[in-house]
Amino acid sequence: DTEVTQTPKHLVMGMTNKKSLKCEQHMGHRAMYWYKQKAKKPPELMFVYSYEKLSINESVPSRFSPECPNSSLLNLHLHALQPEDSALYLCASSQDGGMSTDTQYFGPGTRLTVL
Amino acid sequence: SQQGEEDPQALSIQEGENATMNCSYKTSINNLQWYRQNSGRGLVHLILIRSNEREKHSGRLRVTLDTSKKSSSLLITASRAADTASYFCATMDSSYKLIFGSGTRLLVRP
């Protein structure tokens, strides 16, 4: 199974809502990532979890809160978002996160719209 | 932050032709990778070339790397309509973070 799944596929939320994005992989990977991608732009790294510990936070605003309940799951909790946070949110996983030949496997993304 | 630039930003070719995309980056790297993204979907890993390699092939893909010029190119031979997608180079820095280039949007006309 070389698949990373993400739910939901689409999410529309108001600025006062609280919602969560979910990501799951069953490849035994120990590194998981959240990226944000605006239209016609490259993905930008938000967070990296390695062995279930947050290892990189790219100065992301606190209205985004990541969580890694176990080695297969990664959540992104959203609260009090702004319209400019509307984007495609991509989850990825890789075997280790600390190897120079690490390949990342991406999920299909969650298309988020903040009204 | 974006590591490098890709050119062209957009490329339109006829099916059967070859497509060449170029990527430039700024800092020293462990490796350089190429990914494909179909419209609004996740990225698919295509090929990885290590910093001590100069050329690599995978099927219809050929990647070159010139670390002295901090540049790489991706060649897709005998293109097909299904190759229509955005292509991103990505460099892995010393802290194993993957940083993507600006991307090339490829359109292959049937």
Short mmCIF file of C-alpha atoms in Angstrom, two decimals:
data_model
loop_
_atom_site.label_atom_id
_atom_site.label_comp_id
_atom_site.label_asym_id
_atom_site.label_seq_id
_atom_site.Cartn_x
_atom_site.Cartn_y
_atom_site.Cartn_z
CA ASP A 1 0.00 0.00 0.00
CA THR A 2 1.76 3.15 -1.21
CA GLU A 3 -1.12 5.48 -0.59
CA VAL A 4 -1.53 8.53 1.57
CA THR A 5 -5.17 9.38 2.18
CA GLN A 6 -6.59 12.73 3.20
CA THR A 7 -10.04 13.69 4.40
CA PRO A 8 -12.06 15.63 3.63
CA LYS A 9 -11.41 16.34 -0.07
CA HIS A 10 -13.10 19.71 0.18
CA LEU A 11 -13.85 21.91 3.19
CA VAL A 12 -15.66 25.22 3.41
CA MET A 13 -15.53 26.96 6.76
CA GLY A 14 -16.28 30.31 8.31
CA MET A 15 -13.71 32.35 10.14
CA THR A 16 -15.13 31.39 13.53
CA ASN A 17 -15.31 27.64 12.88
CA LYS A 18 -13.06 24.91 14.22
CA LYS A 19 -12.30 22.06 11.85
CA SER A 20 -9.67 19.38 11.37
CA LEU A 21 -7.90 17.89 8.38
CA LYS A 22 -6.87 14.27 8.58
CA CYS A 23 -4.09 12.31 6.92
CA GLU A 24 -3.30 8.61 7.10
CA GLN A 25 -0.60 6.31 5.73
CA HIS A 26 0.09 2.61 6.22
CA MET A 27 3.52 2.39 4.66
CA GLY A 28 5.33 2.29 7.99
CA HIS A 29 6.76 5.74 7.34
CA ARG A 30 8.08 7.59 10.36
CA ALA A 31 8.07 11.12 8.94
CA MET A 32 4.91 13.06 8.01
CA TYR A 33 4.49 16.53 6.59
CA TRP A 34 1.93 19.27 6.05
CA TYR A 35 2.26 21.59 3.07
CA LYS A 36 0.17 24.53 1.96
CA GLN A 37 -0.24 25.27 -1.75
CA LYS A 38 -1.85 28.36 -3.23
CA ALA A 39 -3.08 28.35 -6.82
CA LYS A 40 -0.29 28.23 -9.43
CA LYS A 41 2.35 28.23 -6.70
CA PRO A 42 4.62 25.47 -5.39
CA PRO A 43 3.86 23.67 -2.11
CA GLU A 44 5.26 25.37 0.98
CA LEU A 45 6.30 23.33 3.99
CA MET A 46 4.36 23.99 7.19
CA PHE A 47 5.21 21.23 9.65
CA VAL A 48 7.31 18.07 9.87
CA TYR A 49 6.78 15.23 12.33
CA SER A 50 9.54 12.71 12.75
CA TYR A 51 8.90 9.64 14.90
CA GLU A 52 5.72 11.32 16.15
CA LYS A 53 7.53 14.39 17.41
CA LEU A 54 7.23 17.84 15.84
CA SER A 55 10.63 18.48 14.34
CA ILE A 56 10.00 21.47 12.07
CA ASN A 57 7.51 24.32 12.36
CA GLU A 58 8.01 26.83 9.58
CA SER A 59 6.78 29.80 11.63
CA VAL A 60 3.17 28.86 10.95
CA PRO A 61 0.50 30.98 12.71
CA SER A 62 -1.00 29.39 15.83
CA ARG A 63 -4.42 29.17 14.20
CA PHE A 64 -2.95 26.03 12.57
CA SER A 65 -2.26 23.31 15.13
CA PRO A 66 -0.75 19.98 14.05
CA GLU A 67 -1.15 16.72 15.92
CA CYS A 68 0.36 13.29 15.37
CA PRO A 69 -1.67 10.77 17.44
CA ASN A 70 0.36 7.81 16.20
CA SER A 71 2.83 6.91 13.48
CA SER A 72 0.09 6.44 10.87
CA LEU A 73 -2.03 9.51 11.50
CA LEU A 74 -1.50 13.23 11.15
CA ASN A 75 -4.09 15.90 11.88
CA LEU A 76 -4.17 19.62 11.26
CA HIS A 77 -6.55 21.50 13.53
CA LEU A 78 -7.90 24.77 12.19
CA HIS A 79 -9.33 27.61 14.25
CA ALA A 80 -10.16 31.24 13.48
CA LEU A 81 -8.77 31.07 9.97
CA GLN A 82 -8.61 33.98 7.57
CA PRO A 83 -9.79 34.05 3.93
CA GLU A 84 -6.14 34.16 2.82
CA ASP A 85 -5.70 30.70 4.37
CA SER A 86 -7.81 29.26 1.55
CA ALA A 87 -5.54 26.83 -0.29
CA LEU A 88 -4.83 23.18 -1.07
CA TYR A 89 -3.40 21.47 2.01
CA LEU A 90 -1.19 18.52 1.20
CA CYS A 91 -0.04 15.79 3.51
CA ALA A 92 3.02 13.69 2.73
CA SER A 93 4.98 10.91 4.36
CA SER A 94 8.47 9.50 3.95
CA GLN A 95 10.41 6.62 5.37
CA ASP A 96 12.59 8.49 7.80
CA GLY A 97 12.80 12.24 7.21
CA GLY A 98 16.50 12.23 7.97
CA MET A 99 17.93 10.50 4.92
CA SER A 100 19.31 12.21 1.87
CA THR A 101 17.47 9.79 -0.40
CA ASP A 102 14.11 10.13 1.34
CA THR A 103 11.23 10.24 -1.11
CA GLN A 104 7.99 11.86 -0.05
CA TYR A 105 4.64 10.36 -0.94
CA PHE A 106 1.80 12.86 -1.19
CA GLY A 107 -1.90 12.57 -0.55
CA PRO A 108 -4.46 14.11 -2.93
CA GLY A 109 -4.94 17.14 -0.71
CA THR A 110 -7.81 18.95 0.99
CA ARG A 111 -9.15 21.99 -0.85
CA LEU A 112 -9.94 24.51 1.92
CA THR A 113 -12.08 27.59 1.42
CA VAL A 114 -12.43 30.09 4.25
CA LEU A 115 -15.38 32.45 3.96
CA SER B 1 10.55 29.92 1.07
CA GLN B 2 11.07 29.04 -2.56
CA GLN B 3 14.46 27.55 -3.36
CA GLY B 4 14.68 28.21 -7.04
CA GLU B 5 13.16 29.05 -10.33
CA GLU B 6 11.98 26.89 -13.15
CA ASP B 7 11.69 27.80 -16.76
CA PRO B 8 9.74 27.98 -18.79
CA GLN B 9 6.76 28.81 -16.55
CA ALA B 10 4.51 27.26 -19.17
CA LEU B 11 5.18 24.99 -22.14
CA SER B 12 2.81 23.84 -24.88
CA ILE B 13 3.91 21.09 -27.27
CA GLN B 14 2.42 18.60 -29.70
CA GLU B 15 2.05 14.96 -28.72
CA GLY B 16 5.18 13.05 -29.71
CA GLU B 17 7.51 15.99 -29.22
CA ASN B 18 10.07 16.23 -26.44
CA ALA B 19 9.62 18.58 -23.48
CA THR B 20 12.52 20.13 -21.59
CA MET B 21 12.17 21.95 -18.29
CA ASN B 22 14.95 23.68 -16.40
CA CYS B 23 15.43 24.29 -12.72
CA SER B 24 17.89 26.53 -10.93
CA TYR B 25 18.54 26.55 -7.21
CA LYS B 26 20.47 28.68 -4.77
CA THR B 27 22.10 26.67 -1.99
CA SER B 28 24.06 23.44 -1.67
CA ILE B 29 21.94 20.30 -1.82
CA ASN B 30 21.87 16.63 -0.85
CA ASN B 31 19.74 15.71 -3.81
CA LEU B 32 17.31 17.13 -6.34
CA GLN B 33 13.95 15.58 -7.09
CA TRP B 34 11.29 16.08 -9.72
CA TYR B 35 7.58 15.80 -9.00
CA ARG B 36 4.49 15.91 -11.21
CA GLN B 37 1.15 17.38 -10.14
CA ASN B 38 -2.05 16.92 -12.07
CA SER B 39 -4.44 19.82 -11.77
CA GLY B 40 -5.37 20.47 -8.14
CA ARG B 41 -4.19 17.10 -6.92
CA GLY B 42 -1.32 15.62 -4.97
CA LEU B 43 2.24 15.38 -6.18
CA VAL B 44 3.79 12.25 -7.62
CA HIS B 45 7.50 11.60 -7.24
CA LEU B 46 9.20 11.06 -10.60
CA ILE B 47 12.93 10.81 -10.07
CA LEU B 48 15.70 11.64 -7.60
CA ILE B 49 19.25 12.55 -8.55
CA ARG B 50 21.94 12.74 -5.91
CA SER B 51 24.39 15.61 -5.71
CA ASN B 52 27.25 13.37 -6.90
CA GLU B 53 25.34 12.18 -9.99
CA ARG B 54 25.25 14.01 -13.32
CA GLU B 55 22.53 12.18 -15.25
CA LYS B 56 19.74 9.75 -14.53
CA HIS B 57 17.11 7.99 -16.64
CA SER B 58 13.72 6.52 -15.83
CA GLY B 59 11.60 5.36 -18.73
CA ARG B 60 10.91 8.41 -20.92
CA LEU B 61 12.45 10.75 -18.34
CA ARG B 62 16.01 12.01 -18.36
CA VAL B 63 17.33 14.27 -15.63
CA THR B 64 20.65 16.09 -15.58
CA LEU B 65 22.28 17.89 -12.69
CA ASP B 66 25.07 20.47 -12.84
CA THR B 67 26.04 21.39 -9.30
CA SER B 68 28.62 23.92 -10.50
CA LYS B 69 25.83 25.89 -12.18
CA LYS B 70 23.25 24.95 -9.55
CA SER B 71 20.88 23.78 -12.25
CA SER B 72 18.97 20.71 -13.39
CA SER B 73 16.89 19.79 -16.39
CA LEU B 74 14.06 17.32 -16.95
CA LEU B 75 13.54 15.91 -20.43
CA ILE B 76 10.35 14.02 -21.29
CA THR B 77 10.71 12.22 -24.59
CA ALA B 78 7.89 11.27 -26.95
CA SER B 79 5.34 13.19 -24.91
CA ARG B 80 1.75 12.05 -24.50
CA ALA B 81 -1.44 13.94 -23.68
CA ALA B 82 -1.37 12.22 -20.27
CA ASP B 83 1.90 14.03 -19.50
CA THR B 84 -0.08 17.28 -19.22
CA ALA B 85 0.60 18.46 -15.66
CA SER B 86 2.71 20.83 -13.59
CA TYR B 87 6.27 19.74 -12.96
CA PHE B 88 8.24 20.84 -9.91
CA CYS B 89 11.85 20.40 -9.03
CA ALA B 90 12.59 20.15 -5.34
CA THR B 91 15.88 20.33 -3.51
CA MET B 92 16.64 18.74 -0.21
CA ASP B 93 18.73 20.95 2.04
CA SER B 94 21.10 19.98 4.85
CA SER B 95 18.22 19.67 7.34
CA TYR B 96 16.41 17.27 4.96
CA LYS B 97 13.70 19.78 4.14
CA LEU B 98 12.25 19.60 0.63
CA ILE B 99 11.95 23.00 -1.01
CA PHE B 100 10.08 23.29 -4.30
CA GLY B 101 10.83 25.38 -7.33
CA SER B 102 8.26 27.59 -8.99
CA GLY B 103 7.05 24.88 -11.40
CA THR B 104 6.49 24.45 -15.13
CA ARG B 105 2.98 23.94 -16.48
CA LEU B 106 3.17 21.52 -19.40
CA LEU B 107 0.37 21.16 -21.95
CA VAL B 108 0.65 18.32 -24.46
CA ARG B 109 -1.78 18.80 -27.34
CA PRO B 110 -3.21 15.62 -28.90
#
